[in-house]
Amino acid sequence: MTTIEDAAAGPTGWFRLDRDGHRLEAGGAWTIAASARLDQELLALEPGTGGIEIDASKIEKLDSAGAWLLLRTRRSLEAAGRKVNRFSLPELYVPLLESLDTCPDTAPPAARKHGLHDRLALIGKATVQAGQQAWHILGYLGRVTVEAGEAVAAPRSNLRIAAIVHQVEETGLNALPIVGLLSFLIGVVIAYQSIDQLRKFSAEMLTIDGLGIIMLREMGVLMTSIIVAGRSGSAFTAQIGTMRVNEEIDAMRTMGINTIDTLVLPRMIGLVIALPLLTLYADLMGIIGGAVMCAFNLGINIPTFLRQLQQAVGVNTLMVGLVKAPVFAFVIALVGCYEGFQVARNAASVGLHTTRAVVESVFLVIVLDAAFSIMFSVLDI
Amino acid sequence: MKAAQDDMVIKVRGLVNGFGSKIIHDHIDLDVRRGEVMGIVGGSGSGKSVLLRSIIGLIPPRAGTVRVFGQPVGEVEGPDMKALEMRWGVLFQQGALFSSQTVAENIQVPLREYTTMSQSLMDEIAAVKLTMVGLPEDTAQKYPSELSGGMIKRAALARALALDPELLFLDEPTAGLDPISANKFDELIKSLRKSLGLTVFLVTHDLDTLRAITDRIAVLVNKKIRVGTIDELRRDKDPWIQDYFSGARGRAALDSAG
């Protein structure tokens, strides 16, 4: 590492105390390059007793770090009960030293370290905050629902079709490559694992049943939702959050523009349209992935594969997966936009809330998926 | 270093900058002498900040050379560039304080990077710098988001001064400050310059600041640059310069100097 100490050229700062300790002489370059060393040496100085004279007139170069060290030395000598009889410094540097003389003696206390008590308090605080957060999101849900209702009731004035179409493109169309590729690979993995296990029972054909059911009921919609939460939910938070940092949201409010109508509803409606379509596409790609695997590993040709698939899954299975998609889309958009509006007016806050939006929406998607599973099993679907 | 180079801190020769097909600087030359305060003015979009950024090496120029302390910026690398960066401090337009760190930690970033100081000395130096820029000592533990605009500028100046640089770049330091804070800022730069022997490269729109602290002024107009003292520039025939210094605002600010 390059340090300023290495880079400095020329004479360095020095000081010496004469034998009886009544005269401190300083000279050379008292600059930041020498200050780390001078600091250690000055701190090691014995306080001594009686009057003292500080002669700094041989100092050739002084900057604010060096001036502080001089000043600190004078103060600590005085604090130790020694009277500074004379203090000489080249005329040039007197204003610098004087301008620093208002500086407080001790550095302000560093931030407090956390003890057990503080940690307990932090846990309590976080718990209360989590509760408040849930309460706020619930309130937000209510507000968005009301606004959405109004928008649907009077679509001409409140619904921004162009913005919605843009969001469908951004969150749906542009996500096709990544969603397609990942679903295809998931299909390959499921088929591969199933073949290995089912071969032990000579029931390889059941691979197709398993693949169809897993892909259509669970994996298609879950994978798509998680990808979209990471891709679009985070984008919502970052976009709205950056607008908050730039005071754009405030500007819109003062112009009487409804931020829910303009920012939240297009994203929400766009995603509610896009996610089911993406899910359908993901289902398809997953099954293609499985089919490819079956063709390679089991030698099942496509007509056979399709016939078996048709026996195993019905429209019902597909619908069970697809019906979850709009709900997940709604949750992802709600959390993404909500966190965006929570951003404070600094850059760090955008990152913090974006992370939170992704974590919260993925969490909620999985919890809701579990709830759906329970509901469907109770309803016997 | 040779004596002749010694009193030219910044030496710009034939600098060309542009974005796309738009040329912003067309072969401009500029010298800044040691210990001088050079003001840079120009209309919006005339490339004041671009000039500053190309001098400190953030924008590679299309053509021309920039020498700072005799070193060609953009050609020196590694330890030499670091050695150069230690000798200058930059105050960005928005302060550019690191928002995840307290003010004291912000000031200590260059100290931690470039010196072997103990933590206690770094704390003391941070307090000293805050005193120098006129901020109360409890600012040290605050985060940038808790500060007002004027305080951010001052804290950012404290960070720019952390390594006691010889050369200070200020990008619109008084923009957005109230007149009283702006005056104090001018006084501060003046006193720092006197006590530390600073060379200052100052981009500003503030005529009061120009009058109060600059020795010479460089005007960016029509992709070229004109350099002179205020009095010399007021006699310049260029319409923009005439308008700038002899318009209503210009006269009010400059004539009050007496």
XYZ file of C-alpha atoms in Angstrom:
639
model
C 0.000 0.000 0.000
C 1.240 3.437 -0.844
C 1.201 5.701 2.149
C 1.717 9.406 2.353
C 4.711 8.676 4.580
C 6.458 6.835 1.724
C 5.591 9.473 -0.821
C 6.962 12.389 1.218
C 10.369 13.651 0.221
C 12.750 16.050 1.921
C 13.424 16.752 5.586
C 10.990 15.383 8.106
C 9.723 16.908 11.351
C 11.656 16.558 14.593
C 11.584 17.842 18.180
C 13.845 17.586 21.228
C 13.621 18.406 24.847
C 16.801 19.884 26.361
C 18.504 18.192 29.283
C 16.793 20.000 32.151
C 13.399 19.767 30.416
C 12.687 23.491 30.221
C 12.929 23.986 26.511
C 11.161 22.057 23.768
C 12.559 22.674 20.342
C 10.735 21.683 17.157
C 11.750 21.973 13.539
C 11.608 20.499 10.059
C 8.439 19.670 8.218
C 5.571 19.119 10.622
C 3.158 17.766 8.079
C 0.678 14.961 7.789
C 3.419 12.714 6.423
C 5.298 12.947 9.717
C 2.323 13.138 12.033
C 1.819 9.420 12.680
C 5.405 9.190 13.962
C 5.406 12.552 15.774
C 2.146 11.580 17.470
C 3.701 8.434 18.988
C 6.848 10.276 20.067
C 4.955 13.211 21.569
C 2.655 10.907 23.514
C 5.738 9.241 25.001
C 7.029 12.588 26.259
C 7.503 12.805 30.059
C 5.372 15.656 31.463
C 8.090 16.966 33.873
C 7.614 20.006 36.121
C 8.225 23.769 36.156
C 8.034 26.359 33.409
C 8.781 25.432 29.819
C 9.585 27.270 26.643
C 8.363 25.938 23.300
C 10.513 27.039 20.417
C 8.960 25.992 17.121
C 10.681 28.703 15.113
C 12.752 26.175 13.171
C 9.651 24.632 11.633
C 9.948 24.889 7.872
C 6.612 23.513 6.861
C 3.418 23.230 8.838
C 0.012 21.956 7.860
C -3.113 21.524 9.920
C -2.173 18.036 11.144
C 1.202 19.295 12.336
C -0.342 22.412 13.833
C -2.766 20.268 15.793
C 0.100 18.184 17.191
C 1.886 21.356 18.336
C -1.266 22.707 19.854
C -2.059 19.438 21.570
C 1.422 19.265 23.040
C 1.111 22.786 24.442
C -2.294 21.962 25.899
C -1.179 18.708 27.482
C 1.846 20.429 29.041
C -0.433 23.087 30.480
C -2.876 20.456 31.674
C -0.001 18.714 33.470
C 0.560 21.939 35.455
C 3.514 23.317 33.506
C 3.551 26.958 32.610
C 4.411 27.680 28.972
C 6.565 30.800 29.246
C 7.216 31.365 25.612
C 5.821 29.936 22.439
C 7.518 30.921 19.239
C 6.445 29.967 15.747
C 7.287 31.466 12.340
C 4.970 34.408 11.639
C 3.564 32.635 8.563
C 1.991 29.854 10.579
C 0.525 31.820 13.478
C -2.923 32.306 11.850
C -3.201 28.577 11.182
C -2.506 27.680 14.775
C -4.906 30.333 16.030
C -7.667 29.112 13.759
C -7.340 25.666 15.291
C -7.271 26.914 18.863
C -11.057 26.734 19.135
C -10.904 22.989 18.614
C -12.100 20.950 21.594
C -9.444 19.172 23.636
C -10.627 15.634 23.291
C -12.037 13.875 20.312
C -15.803 13.355 20.547
C -16.705 9.973 22.019
C -16.852 7.198 19.465
C -20.147 5.470 18.805
C -21.176 3.285 21.731
C -20.443 -0.433 21.573
C -23.458 -2.673 21.958
C -23.789 -4.441 25.314
C -26.279 -7.150 26.249
C -28.848 -4.556 27.258
C -28.581 -2.793 23.893
C -28.884 -6.066 22.040
C -32.054 -6.966 23.915
C -33.413 -3.532 23.143
C -32.566 -4.042 19.464
C -34.478 -7.344 19.396
C -37.469 -5.670 20.990
C -37.286 -2.769 18.592
C -37.043 -5.082 15.580
C -40.070 -7.074 16.793
C -42.182 -3.973 17.220
C -41.028 -2.720 13.847
C -41.949 -6.003 12.154
C -45.436 -5.718 13.655
C -45.775 -2.122 12.522
C -44.505 -3.062 9.080
C -47.195 -5.743 8.710
C -49.823 -3.245 9.896
C -48.623 -0.655 7.396
C -48.603 -3.078 4.481
C -52.153 -4.053 5.421
C -53.130 -0.387 5.382
C -51.386 0.042 2.075
C -53.211 -2.978 0.683
C -56.473 -1.331 1.679
C -55.561 1.926 0.025
C -54.419 0.306 -3.188
C -57.592 -1.794 -3.292
C -59.775 1.299 -2.970
C -57.788 3.137 -5.647
C -57.873 0.105 -7.903
C -61.635 -0.105 -7.431
C -62.009 3.535 -8.411
C -59.783 3.022 -11.402
C -61.843 0.094 -12.613
C -65.064 2.004 -11.989
C -63.831 4.949 -14.066
C -61.158 3.454 -16.297
C -61.176 6.318 -18.747
C -59.678 8.859 -16.353
C -57.744 6.680 -13.948
C -56.393 3.749 -15.905
C -53.220 4.342 -17.874
C -53.293 1.785 -20.649
C -49.971 2.754 -22.216
C -48.197 2.443 -18.862
C -49.800 -0.948 -18.231
C -48.757 -2.243 -21.637
C -45.241 -0.985 -20.993
C -45.156 -2.873 -17.699
C -46.404 -6.064 -19.370
C -43.566 -5.751 -21.849
C -40.998 -4.948 -19.168
C -42.013 -7.617 -16.651
C -43.420 -10.249 -19.014
C -41.978 -10.128 -22.496
C -38.475 -9.191 -21.431
C -38.440 -11.971 -18.834
C -39.167 -14.688 -21.388
C -35.537 -15.762 -22.031
C -34.538 -16.161 -18.400
C -37.817 -17.746 -17.292
C -37.766 -20.089 -20.277
C -34.212 -21.214 -19.757
C -34.583 -21.791 -16.020
C -37.881 -23.682 -16.409
C -36.393 -25.864 -19.114
C -33.507 -26.733 -16.799
C -35.856 -27.400 -13.890
C -37.803 -29.777 -16.132
C -34.566 -31.534 -17.066
C -33.539 -31.859 -13.403
C -36.926 -33.167 -12.229
C -37.065 -35.730 -15.021
C -33.486 -36.829 -14.438
C -33.949 -37.305 -10.700
C -37.291 -39.076 -11.107
C -35.946 -41.489 -13.713
C -33.137 -42.515 -11.376
C -35.470 -43.210 -8.476
C -38.374 -44.738 -10.367
C -36.084 -47.083 -12.297
C -35.625 -49.034 -9.043
C -39.323 -49.937 -9.242
C -39.307 -50.350 -13.018
C -41.826 -47.534 -13.112
C -39.929 -45.169 -15.399
C -43.091 -44.220 -17.233
C -44.367 -42.589 -14.053
C -41.629 -39.993 -14.515
C -43.922 -38.264 -16.948
C -46.789 -38.211 -14.439
C -44.556 -36.795 -11.755
C -43.037 -34.231 -14.081
C -46.419 -33.026 -15.293
C -47.910 -32.697 -11.844
C -44.890 -31.065 -10.189
C -44.281 -28.663 -13.042
C -47.885 -27.577 -13.546
C -49.038 -27.479 -9.928
C -45.977 -26.097 -8.162
C -42.669 -25.554 -9.861
C -43.823 -23.542 -12.849
C -45.615 -20.881 -10.882
C -43.188 -20.882 -7.948
C -40.044 -20.545 -10.048
C -41.599 -17.856 -12.190
C -42.771 -15.906 -9.162
C -39.360 -16.060 -7.524
C -37.607 -14.957 -10.704
C -40.095 -12.140 -11.183
C -39.772 -11.066 -7.535
C -36.037 -10.803 -7.996
C -36.290 -9.198 -11.396
C -39.329 -6.933 -11.352
C -40.221 -6.549 -7.665
C -36.747 -5.207 -6.986
C -36.976 -2.958 -10.056
C -40.245 -1.476 -8.770
C -38.628 -0.616 -5.443
C -35.520 0.817 -7.042
C -37.477 2.899 -9.571
C -39.928 4.347 -7.067
C -37.200 4.695 -4.437
C -34.933 6.654 -6.772
C -37.864 8.895 -7.609
C -38.269 9.534 -3.910
C -34.579 10.369 -3.508
C -34.866 12.880 -6.359
C -38.028 14.422 -4.849
C -39.941 13.382 -7.986
C -42.695 11.818 -5.878
C -43.080 15.068 -3.923
C -43.216 16.993 -7.198
C -45.991 14.725 -8.475
C -47.976 15.134 -5.259
C -47.770 18.922 -5.379
C -49.100 18.823 -8.935
C -52.049 16.830 -7.658
C -51.044 13.680 -9.485
C -52.189 10.528 -7.728
C -49.031 8.434 -7.262
C -51.012 5.229 -6.777
C -52.787 5.702 -10.105
C -49.650 6.612 -11.980
C -46.954 4.485 -10.351
C -48.536 1.589 -8.491
C -51.574 0.509 -10.512
C -49.817 0.185 -13.894
C -47.124 -1.961 -12.304
C -49.619 -4.029 -10.382
C -52.041 -4.590 -13.248
C -49.172 -5.147 -15.657
C -47.672 -7.824 -13.435
C -51.055 -9.453 -12.740
C -51.453 -9.817 -16.505
C -47.867 -10.859 -17.190
C -47.216 -13.401 -14.446
C -49.967 -15.937 -15.408
C -48.783 -15.755 -19.016
C -45.194 -16.251 -17.923
C -46.305 -19.175 -15.760
C -48.014 -20.868 -18.676
C -44.859 -20.405 -20.712
C -42.720 -21.740 -17.861
C -44.969 -24.826 -17.562
C -44.545 -25.472 -21.236
C -40.770 -25.027 -21.190
C -40.453 -27.244 -18.112
C -42.368 -30.039 -19.800
C -40.270 -29.665 -22.942
C -37.177 -29.968 -20.758
C -38.581 -33.132 -19.201
C -39.543 -34.510 -22.597
C -36.038 -33.995 -23.911
C -34.631 -35.803 -20.881
C -37.079 -38.696 -21.294
C -36.253 -38.986 -24.967
C -32.534 -39.176 -24.252
C -32.578 -41.332 -21.126
C -35.607 -43.583 -21.635
C -35.967 -43.455 -25.399
C -39.572 -42.315 -25.093
C -40.635 -40.584 -28.248
C -42.759 -37.471 -28.255
C -46.167 -39.054 -29.135
C -45.747 -41.590 -26.338
C -44.714 -38.840 -23.962
C -47.772 -36.758 -24.841
C -50.143 -39.693 -24.496
C -48.807 -40.510 -21.049
C -48.934 -36.844 -20.057
C -52.524 -36.592 -21.166
C -53.482 -39.504 -18.923
C -51.619 -38.078 -15.954
C -52.665 -34.465 -15.861
C -55.942 -32.771 -16.561
C -56.922 -29.200 -17.116
C -57.500 -29.102 -13.393
C -53.796 -29.564 -12.642
C -52.881 -26.709 -14.928
C -55.529 -24.442 -13.448
C -54.408 -25.156 -9.874
C -51.005 -23.736 -10.799
C -52.258 -20.845 -12.873
C -54.803 -19.620 -10.366
C -52.014 -18.857 -7.933
C -50.125 -16.654 -10.377
C -52.273 -13.487 -10.200
C -52.236 -13.662 -6.399
C -48.444 -13.953 -6.318
C -48.161 -11.152 -8.890
C -50.332 -8.930 -6.734
C -48.221 -9.608 -3.650
C -44.915 -9.042 -5.476
C -46.101 -5.745 -6.952
C -47.639 -4.615 -3.665
C -44.472 -5.262 -1.663
C -42.208 -3.832 -4.365
C -44.152 -0.579 -4.616
C -44.694 -0.311 -0.872
C -40.969 -0.620 -0.161
C -40.261 1.915 -2.896
C -42.375 4.474 -1.111
C -40.605 3.709 2.177
C -37.205 4.809 0.816
C -35.641 7.708 2.712
C -33.864 10.502 0.921
C -30.448 8.875 0.608
C -28.775 6.438 -1.714
C -28.129 3.725 0.891
C -31.834 3.530 1.608
C -32.634 2.498 -1.971
C -30.410 -0.552 -1.671
C -31.748 -1.456 1.755
C -35.388 -1.333 0.696
C -34.727 -3.151 -2.577
C -33.213 -6.030 -0.627
C -36.137 -5.985 1.739
C -38.662 -6.004 -1.082
C -37.116 -9.125 -2.624
C -36.813 -10.961 0.695
C -40.340 -10.082 1.755
C -41.975 -10.930 -1.543
C -40.182 -14.276 -1.908
C -41.123 -15.055 1.702
C -44.764 -14.148 1.138
C -44.935 -16.077 -2.147
C -43.727 -19.271 -0.475
C -45.978 -18.814 2.541
C -48.958 -18.224 0.257
C -48.027 -21.249 -1.823
C -48.127 -23.375 1.325
C -51.477 -21.869 2.218
C -52.800 -22.704 -1.237
C -51.576 -26.297 -0.880
C -53.456 -26.688 2.383
C -56.541 -25.076 0.945
C -56.535 -27.317 -2.134
C -56.045 -30.445 -0.087
C -58.944 -29.497 2.190
C -61.085 -28.763 -0.859
C -59.895 -32.025 -2.398
C -58.797 -30.481 -5.688
C 11.149 18.764 -9.654
C 12.414 21.672 -11.723
C 11.869 25.182 -10.507
C 10.082 26.252 -13.683
C 7.461 23.562 -13.269
C 7.196 24.218 -9.612
C 5.127 27.329 -9.837
C 2.687 25.877 -12.373
C 0.442 23.542 -10.471
C -1.939 22.778 -13.324
C -0.900 22.919 -16.941
C -3.513 22.142 -19.592
C -2.432 22.087 -23.237
C -4.630 21.611 -26.296
C -7.406 19.886 -24.381
C -10.321 18.561 -26.439
C -13.407 17.108 -24.796
C -16.727 16.117 -26.217
C -19.666 13.765 -26.021
C -20.617 12.015 -29.226
C -20.418 14.512 -32.059
C -20.692 17.465 -29.690
C -17.402 19.209 -28.941
C -17.284 20.878 -25.544
C -13.681 22.025 -25.302
C -11.810 22.856 -28.491
C -8.059 22.897 -27.882
C -7.956 24.897 -24.699
C -4.875 25.889 -22.693
C -4.891 26.785 -19.033
C -2.247 27.428 -16.392
C -2.836 27.628 -12.683
C 0.036 29.011 -10.629
C 1.039 27.846 -7.190
C -0.900 29.559 -4.422
C -3.454 31.141 -6.706
C -7.238 30.884 -6.631
C -8.487 30.294 -10.163
C -12.205 30.745 -10.769
C -13.902 28.928 -13.651
C -17.115 30.397 -15.024
C -19.255 29.741 -18.061
C -22.865 29.221 -19.058
C -24.779 26.055 -18.278
C -23.422 23.246 -20.409
C -20.204 25.095 -21.259
C -18.190 22.301 -19.687
C -16.987 23.696 -16.380
C -17.419 20.458 -14.503
C -16.138 18.496 -17.494
C -12.947 20.572 -17.377
C -12.564 19.842 -13.678
C -13.213 16.147 -14.197
C -10.731 15.879 -17.034
C -8.061 17.610 -14.945
C -8.463 15.139 -12.094
C -8.499 12.236 -14.538
C -12.133 11.155 -14.252
C -12.766 11.843 -17.948
C -10.083 10.833 -20.425
C -9.699 13.724 -22.885
C -9.977 13.226 -26.645
C -6.767 15.102 -27.230
C -4.297 17.263 -25.362
C -2.423 16.864 -22.125
C -3.122 17.717 -18.535
C -0.231 18.041 -16.121
C -0.765 18.436 -12.415
C 2.369 19.049 -10.323
C 4.286 18.266 -13.498
C 2.803 14.766 -13.755
C 0.772 13.874 -16.852
C -2.678 12.891 -15.570
C -4.042 9.817 -17.320
C -0.559 8.547 -18.149
C 0.777 8.022 -14.645
C -0.559 4.908 -12.972
C -0.364 2.906 -9.792
C 1.696 4.385 -6.964
C 2.526 7.551 -8.928
C -1.138 8.309 -9.485
C -1.836 7.636 -5.823
C 0.961 9.987 -4.861
C -0.684 12.594 -7.057
C -4.135 11.964 -5.603
C -2.750 12.475 -2.107
C -1.731 15.992 -3.026
C -5.172 17.152 -4.097
C -8.580 17.284 -2.489
C -11.850 17.421 -4.397
C -15.162 18.845 -3.261
C -17.916 17.520 -5.525
C -21.044 19.455 -6.341
C -23.341 17.344 -4.181
C -20.713 16.673 -1.537
C -20.462 12.979 -2.425
C -20.155 11.963 1.215
C -20.357 8.204 1.696
C -23.880 7.811 3.003
C -23.217 4.632 4.964
C -20.526 6.273 7.099
C -20.586 8.970 9.745
C -19.000 12.324 9.032
C -15.950 11.410 11.139
C -15.536 8.121 9.252
C -15.884 9.986 5.968
C -13.051 12.333 6.920
C -10.942 9.390 8.041
C -11.302 7.456 4.776
C -8.249 9.084 3.126
C -6.339 9.017 6.420
C -6.984 5.313 6.810
C -6.057 4.661 3.200
C -2.882 6.686 3.014
C -1.372 7.032 6.501
C -0.366 4.814 9.396
C -1.983 6.983 12.063
C -3.467 5.547 15.232
C -7.246 5.632 15.589
C -7.065 8.208 18.381
C -5.017 10.603 16.246
C -7.445 10.099 13.358
C -10.339 10.981 15.685
C -8.468 14.121 16.742
C -7.682 15.078 13.145
C -11.344 14.601 12.204
C -12.318 16.956 15.046
C -9.675 19.470 13.916
C -10.977 19.436 10.340
C -14.537 19.938 11.533
C -13.377 22.939 13.566
C -11.594 24.300 10.521
C -14.726 24.177 8.385
C -16.823 25.568 11.205
C -18.988 22.584 12.060
C -19.946 21.798 15.669
C -18.171 18.808 17.150
C -21.290 16.653 17.513
C -21.468 16.552 13.697
C -18.717 13.930 13.770
C -21.057 11.102 14.755
C -23.878 12.098 12.428
C -24.701 10.473 9.109
C -24.862 12.560 5.921
C -28.638 12.064 5.730
C -28.967 13.924 9.042
C -27.177 17.034 7.752
C -28.487 20.092 5.938
C -27.201 21.043 2.482
C -24.748 23.618 3.826
C -23.438 21.221 6.445
C -22.918 18.537 3.799
C -20.793 20.959 1.777
C -18.724 21.798 4.831
C -18.332 18.164 5.856
C -17.308 17.311 2.293
C -14.762 20.121 2.405
C -13.422 18.702 5.665
C -12.954 15.383 3.903
C -11.292 17.061 0.914
C -8.889 18.708 3.382
C -8.179 15.512 5.314
C -4.714 14.936 3.852
C -3.774 18.633 3.933
C -3.662 18.808 0.132
C -1.718 21.466 -1.725
C -4.372 21.747 -4.402
C -8.091 21.967 -3.833
C -10.774 21.460 -6.501
C -14.132 22.973 -5.615
C -17.168 22.349 -7.830
C -19.783 25.010 -7.127
C -19.112 25.140 -3.389
C -21.583 27.925 -2.650
C -24.414 26.826 -4.955
C -27.533 26.215 -2.934
C -26.199 27.946 0.170
C -27.887 30.960 1.710
C -25.909 34.219 1.306
C -24.674 34.153 4.905
C -23.370 30.577 4.634
C -21.927 31.414 1.219
C -20.065 34.383 2.704
C -18.743 32.224 5.507
C -17.635 29.662 2.977
C -15.717 32.351 1.074
C -14.057 33.485 4.293
C -13.188 29.907 5.092
C -11.510 29.303 1.733
C -9.663 32.572 2.094
C -8.309 31.772 5.536
C -7.415 28.189 4.592
C -5.572 29.461 1.596
C -3.639 31.920 3.726
C -2.746 29.445 6.440
C -2.126 26.361 4.314
C -0.860 28.036 1.146
C -3.478 26.245 -0.932
C -3.901 26.448 -4.658
C -7.611 26.466 -5.457
C -9.432 25.525 -8.653
C -12.916 26.870 -8.196
C -15.912 26.228 -10.453
C -18.646 28.665 -9.553
C -21.552 30.791 -10.722
C -21.438 32.995 -7.682
C -20.205 36.469 -8.612
C -19.701 37.414 -4.977
C -17.447 34.418 -4.486
C -15.558 35.300 -7.645
C -14.953 38.818 -6.447
C -14.131 37.821 -2.907
C -11.569 35.076 -3.354
C -10.312 34.569 -6.893
C -7.054 35.959 -8.260
C -7.793 35.158 -11.873
C -10.815 33.889 -13.735
C -11.086 31.538 -16.687
C -14.217 31.976 -18.759
C -15.407 29.083 -20.903
C -17.157 30.547 -23.893
C -17.702 29.122 -27.398
C -15.647 26.001 -26.591
C -12.621 28.213 -25.883
C -11.234 29.706 -22.723
C -10.295 33.302 -21.775
C -8.237 33.926 -18.706
C -7.730 37.171 -16.835
C -8.469 39.163 -13.726
C -11.979 40.502 -13.234
C -10.936 43.940 -14.469
C -9.313 42.554 -17.589
C -12.351 40.425 -18.372
C -14.744 43.328 -17.922
C -12.959 45.060 -20.800
C -13.300 41.955 -23.011
C -15.424 42.515 -26.115
C -17.032 39.066 -26.170
C -20.815 39.549 -25.792
C -21.285 36.694 -23.361
C -18.479 37.924 -21.127
C -19.841 41.467 -21.355
C -23.241 40.188 -20.356
C -21.834 38.140 -17.514
C -19.729 40.776 -15.831
C -21.617 43.898 -16.851
C -25.194 42.618 -16.668
C -27.344 43.762 -13.771
C -26.231 41.005 -11.434
C -22.606 41.283 -12.442
C -22.483 45.018 -11.828
C -24.278 44.768 -8.501
C -21.860 42.158 -7.228
C -18.670 43.630 -8.633
C -19.263 47.322 -8.042
C -20.156 46.823 -4.404
C -16.520 45.864 -4.010
C -15.652 49.523 -4.558
